[in-house]
Amino acid sequence: MVETTYGRPEYVFPPLGEERAALEDWLARNAAQPVILFGYALGRAQEIVHLLDGTNRERVLVSEAIQRVNEVVAARTDVAFGAERWTRDTELGPGDALVLPSGTKRFAWVESLIEETGAETAGLSGWAVDSGYRYANDFDETFVLSDHCDFEELVDLVRRVDPEEVYTLHGSADAFADHLTRELGYDATALKPNQSRLSQF
């Protein structure tokens, strides 16, 4: 079974090193104002905090939801996060980087915070490979960061495993199954939403 969020040929991610260099350049260009970075609270936000480590930011701040996840991860691993807990009483100033969950971008209080502080915003997601992601979410900048495989990695995974049958799930399940069948000769089938058993075709 293969999870296929990015199972279309247009979803090919640039190397992480290139995106990290671009992020560092963006942070340097915006050193005179605060920045707010958006990513999923579980997984993505922790990657963002890690990427911010060692950059030119005075402070790295995170929301309560992200802090709770950080604490769970830190308690069960040897990973430590140097981020501070941000509250609405925290003054956001030049040199600060605030990491918020993606879903908060359109909240009124977030829009007010951006306007009041002059913060630059960035969205970090695999969807950022599509330029429309930036404009649809009204980000100043976007960077490609994902814990999912991109299209080429998915194809490579299937080729390495070389299974007799492939079941695709989520996102581009139909498109990826079709590609595997037509282009690579695999017996591939897309699982349907709410399907709990393989017999439910």
Short mmCIF file of C-alpha atoms in Angstrom, two decimals:
data_model
loop_
_atom_site.label_atom_id
_atom_site.label_comp_id
_atom_site.label_asym_id
_atom_site.label_seq_id
_atom_site.Cartn_x
_atom_site.Cartn_y
_atom_site.Cartn_z
CA MET A 1 0.00 0.00 0.00
CA VAL A 2 1.36 3.44 -0.97
CA GLU A 3 0.23 6.82 0.39
CA THR A 4 -0.01 9.10 -2.65
CA THR A 5 -0.62 12.69 -1.58
CA TYR A 6 1.85 13.85 -4.22
CA GLY A 7 1.29 11.08 -6.76
CA ARG A 8 1.28 13.27 -9.86
CA PRO A 9 4.30 14.07 -12.10
CA GLU A 10 4.09 17.80 -11.38
CA TYR A 11 4.82 17.18 -7.70
CA VAL A 12 8.60 16.92 -7.69
CA PHE A 13 10.33 18.59 -4.75
CA PRO A 14 13.62 20.49 -4.96
CA PRO A 15 16.48 19.22 -2.76
CA LEU A 16 16.05 20.13 0.92
CA GLY A 17 19.45 21.83 0.91
CA GLU A 18 18.27 24.26 -1.77
CA GLU A 19 15.10 25.08 0.16
CA ARG A 20 17.05 25.57 3.39
CA ALA A 21 19.45 27.95 1.62
CA ALA A 22 16.49 29.86 0.16
CA LEU A 23 14.88 30.08 3.61
CA GLU A 24 18.09 31.36 5.17
CA ASP A 25 18.41 33.97 2.42
CA TRP A 26 14.81 35.08 2.97
CA LEU A 27 15.38 35.36 6.72
CA ALA A 28 18.51 37.44 6.13
CA ARG A 29 16.69 39.78 3.75
CA ASN A 30 13.97 40.26 6.36
CA ALA A 31 16.21 40.65 9.38
CA ALA A 32 14.74 44.08 10.19
CA GLN A 33 11.24 42.74 10.86
CA PRO A 34 9.61 39.75 12.51
CA VAL A 35 8.66 36.75 10.41
CA ILE A 36 5.81 34.30 10.85
CA LEU A 37 6.18 30.81 9.40
CA PHE A 38 3.25 28.45 8.95
CA GLY A 39 3.31 24.65 8.98
CA TYR A 40 1.36 21.72 10.38
CA ALA A 41 1.64 21.56 14.19
CA LEU A 42 2.71 17.92 14.14
CA GLY A 43 5.89 17.20 12.23
CA ARG A 44 6.21 20.22 9.96
CA ALA A 45 6.46 22.78 12.76
CA GLN A 46 9.23 20.77 14.43
CA GLU A 47 11.13 20.70 11.13
CA ILE A 48 10.71 24.46 10.81
CA VAL A 49 12.04 25.04 14.33
CA HIS A 50 15.00 22.81 13.48
CA LEU A 51 15.64 24.74 10.26
CA LEU A 52 15.53 28.03 12.17
CA ASP A 53 18.19 26.81 14.59
CA GLY A 54 21.43 28.58 13.82
CA THR A 55 19.89 31.27 11.61
CA ASN A 56 19.97 35.00 12.29
CA ARG A 57 16.76 35.08 14.36
CA GLU A 58 16.88 36.62 17.84
CA ARG A 59 14.13 34.34 19.15
CA VAL A 60 12.18 31.40 17.81
CA LEU A 61 8.65 31.35 19.21
CA VAL A 62 5.91 28.76 18.83
CA SER A 63 2.19 28.57 19.56
CA GLU A 64 0.74 26.55 22.42
CA ALA A 65 -0.32 23.71 20.11
CA ILE A 66 3.19 23.41 18.65
CA GLN A 67 4.80 23.69 22.09
CA ARG A 68 2.70 20.76 23.35
CA VAL A 69 3.93 18.59 20.48
CA ASN A 70 7.52 19.74 21.05
CA GLU A 71 7.30 18.72 24.71
CA VAL A 72 6.00 15.24 23.85
CA VAL A 73 8.77 14.71 21.29
CA ALA A 74 11.47 16.03 23.65
CA ALA A 75 10.24 13.82 26.50
CA ARG A 76 10.51 10.65 24.42
CA THR A 77 13.61 11.32 22.32
CA ASP A 78 16.97 13.04 22.56
CA VAL A 79 15.66 15.91 20.40
CA ALA A 80 15.52 19.32 22.08
CA PHE A 81 13.74 22.39 20.77
CA GLY A 82 15.09 25.84 21.61
CA ALA A 83 11.80 27.55 20.83
CA GLU A 84 9.95 29.65 23.40
CA ARG A 85 6.21 29.55 24.01
CA TRP A 86 4.43 32.51 22.40
CA THR A 87 1.23 34.04 23.77
CA ARG A 88 -0.82 36.95 22.52
CA ASP A 89 0.82 39.03 25.25
CA THR A 90 4.27 38.36 23.79
CA GLU A 91 5.61 41.37 21.91
CA LEU A 92 6.79 40.28 18.48
CA GLY A 93 9.72 42.38 17.36
CA PRO A 94 12.51 42.57 14.77
CA GLY A 95 14.61 39.44 14.73
CA ASP A 96 11.81 37.22 16.03
CA ALA A 97 10.49 34.19 14.18
CA LEU A 98 7.07 32.89 15.16
CA VAL A 99 5.94 29.43 14.02
CA LEU A 100 2.16 28.92 13.83
CA PRO A 101 -0.03 26.03 12.66
CA SER A 102 -1.02 26.31 9.00
CA GLY A 103 -4.71 26.47 9.76
CA THR A 104 -4.37 29.71 11.71
CA LYS A 105 -3.30 31.81 8.73
CA ARG A 106 -6.80 33.10 8.01
CA PHE A 107 -7.74 33.78 11.63
CA ALA A 108 -8.57 37.44 12.27
CA TRP A 109 -6.11 37.71 15.16
CA VAL A 110 -3.28 36.40 12.95
CA GLU A 111 -4.09 38.92 10.23
CA SER A 112 -4.12 41.65 12.88
CA LEU A 113 -0.77 40.48 14.25
CA ILE A 114 0.76 40.59 10.78
CA GLU A 115 -0.58 44.09 10.16
CA GLU A 116 0.42 45.44 13.58
CA THR A 117 3.98 44.08 13.53
CA GLY A 118 4.76 44.36 9.82
CA ALA A 119 5.74 40.68 9.87
CA GLU A 120 6.65 38.89 6.67
CA THR A 121 4.95 35.52 6.24
CA ALA A 122 6.04 32.20 4.79
CA GLY A 123 4.20 28.93 4.22
CA LEU A 124 6.17 25.70 4.33
CA SER A 125 4.50 22.74 2.65
CA GLY A 126 4.87 20.24 -0.12
CA TRP A 127 2.04 22.11 -1.84
CA ALA A 128 4.43 25.06 -2.23
CA VAL A 129 5.81 23.29 -5.31
CA ASP A 130 2.74 24.86 -6.96
CA SER A 131 3.04 28.68 -7.15
CA GLY A 132 -0.72 28.94 -6.65
CA TYR A 133 -0.25 27.82 -3.03
CA ARG A 134 1.45 31.12 -2.20
CA TYR A 135 -1.30 33.27 -3.65
CA ALA A 136 -4.21 31.18 -2.41
CA ASN A 137 -2.95 31.54 1.16
CA ASP A 138 -1.66 35.12 0.85
CA PHE A 139 1.89 34.29 1.94
CA ASP A 140 4.77 36.63 1.21
CA GLU A 141 6.94 33.62 0.40
CA THR A 142 6.71 29.83 0.32
CA PHE A 143 9.19 27.00 0.70
CA VAL A 144 8.78 23.36 -0.23
CA LEU A 145 8.93 21.23 2.91
CA SER A 146 7.10 17.95 3.29
CA ASP A 147 7.29 14.67 5.17
CA HIS A 148 5.58 12.94 2.25
CA CYS A 149 7.32 11.38 -0.75
CA ASP A 150 7.15 13.37 -3.96
CA PHE A 151 6.17 11.75 -7.27
CA GLU A 152 9.66 10.55 -8.18
CA GLU A 153 10.24 9.10 -4.71
CA LEU A 154 6.92 7.24 -4.90
CA VAL A 155 7.87 5.72 -8.25
CA ASP A 156 11.31 4.79 -6.88
CA LEU A 157 9.69 3.16 -3.84
CA VAL A 158 7.47 0.96 -5.98
CA ARG A 159 10.34 -0.01 -8.28
CA ARG A 160 12.56 -0.97 -5.34
CA VAL A 161 9.88 -3.06 -3.63
CA ASP A 162 8.63 -4.44 -6.95
CA PRO A 163 5.36 -5.84 -5.55
CA GLU A 164 2.93 -8.09 -7.35
CA GLU A 165 0.06 -5.72 -6.51
CA VAL A 166 -0.01 -2.05 -5.49
CA TYR A 167 -2.81 -0.29 -3.63
CA THR A 168 -2.71 3.50 -3.63
CA LEU A 169 -4.31 5.62 -0.94
CA HIS A 170 -5.07 9.30 -0.38
CA GLY A 171 -4.48 12.37 -2.51
CA SER A 172 -3.62 11.39 -6.06
CA ALA A 173 -4.49 7.71 -5.59
CA ASP A 174 -6.29 7.33 -8.94
CA ALA A 175 -3.65 9.20 -10.93
CA PHE A 176 -0.73 7.31 -9.39
CA ALA A 177 -2.38 3.92 -9.78
CA ASP A 178 -3.07 4.78 -13.43
CA HIS A 179 0.58 5.81 -13.95
CA LEU A 180 1.86 2.59 -12.38
CA THR A 181 -0.45 0.50 -14.54
CA ARG A 182 -0.10 2.28 -17.88
CA GLU A 183 3.52 3.43 -17.75
CA LEU A 184 5.24 0.83 -15.58
CA GLY A 185 3.11 -2.28 -16.00
CA TYR A 186 2.17 -2.83 -12.36
CA ASP A 187 -1.15 -4.23 -11.15
CA ALA A 188 -2.20 -1.07 -9.28
CA THR A 189 -5.56 -0.17 -7.76
CA ALA A 190 -6.66 3.00 -6.00
CA LEU A 191 -8.48 2.49 -2.71
CA LYS A 192 -11.67 4.53 -2.42
CA PRO A 193 -12.63 7.01 0.35
CA ASN A 194 -14.10 5.33 3.45
CA GLN A 195 -13.12 1.93 2.16
CA SER A 196 -12.23 -0.31 5.10
CA ARG A 197 -11.72 -3.64 3.28
CA LEU A 198 -10.09 -4.59 -0.03
CA SER A 199 -13.25 -6.46 -0.93
CA GLN A 200 -15.13 -3.15 -1.18
CA PHE A 201 -14.24 -2.43 -4.81
#
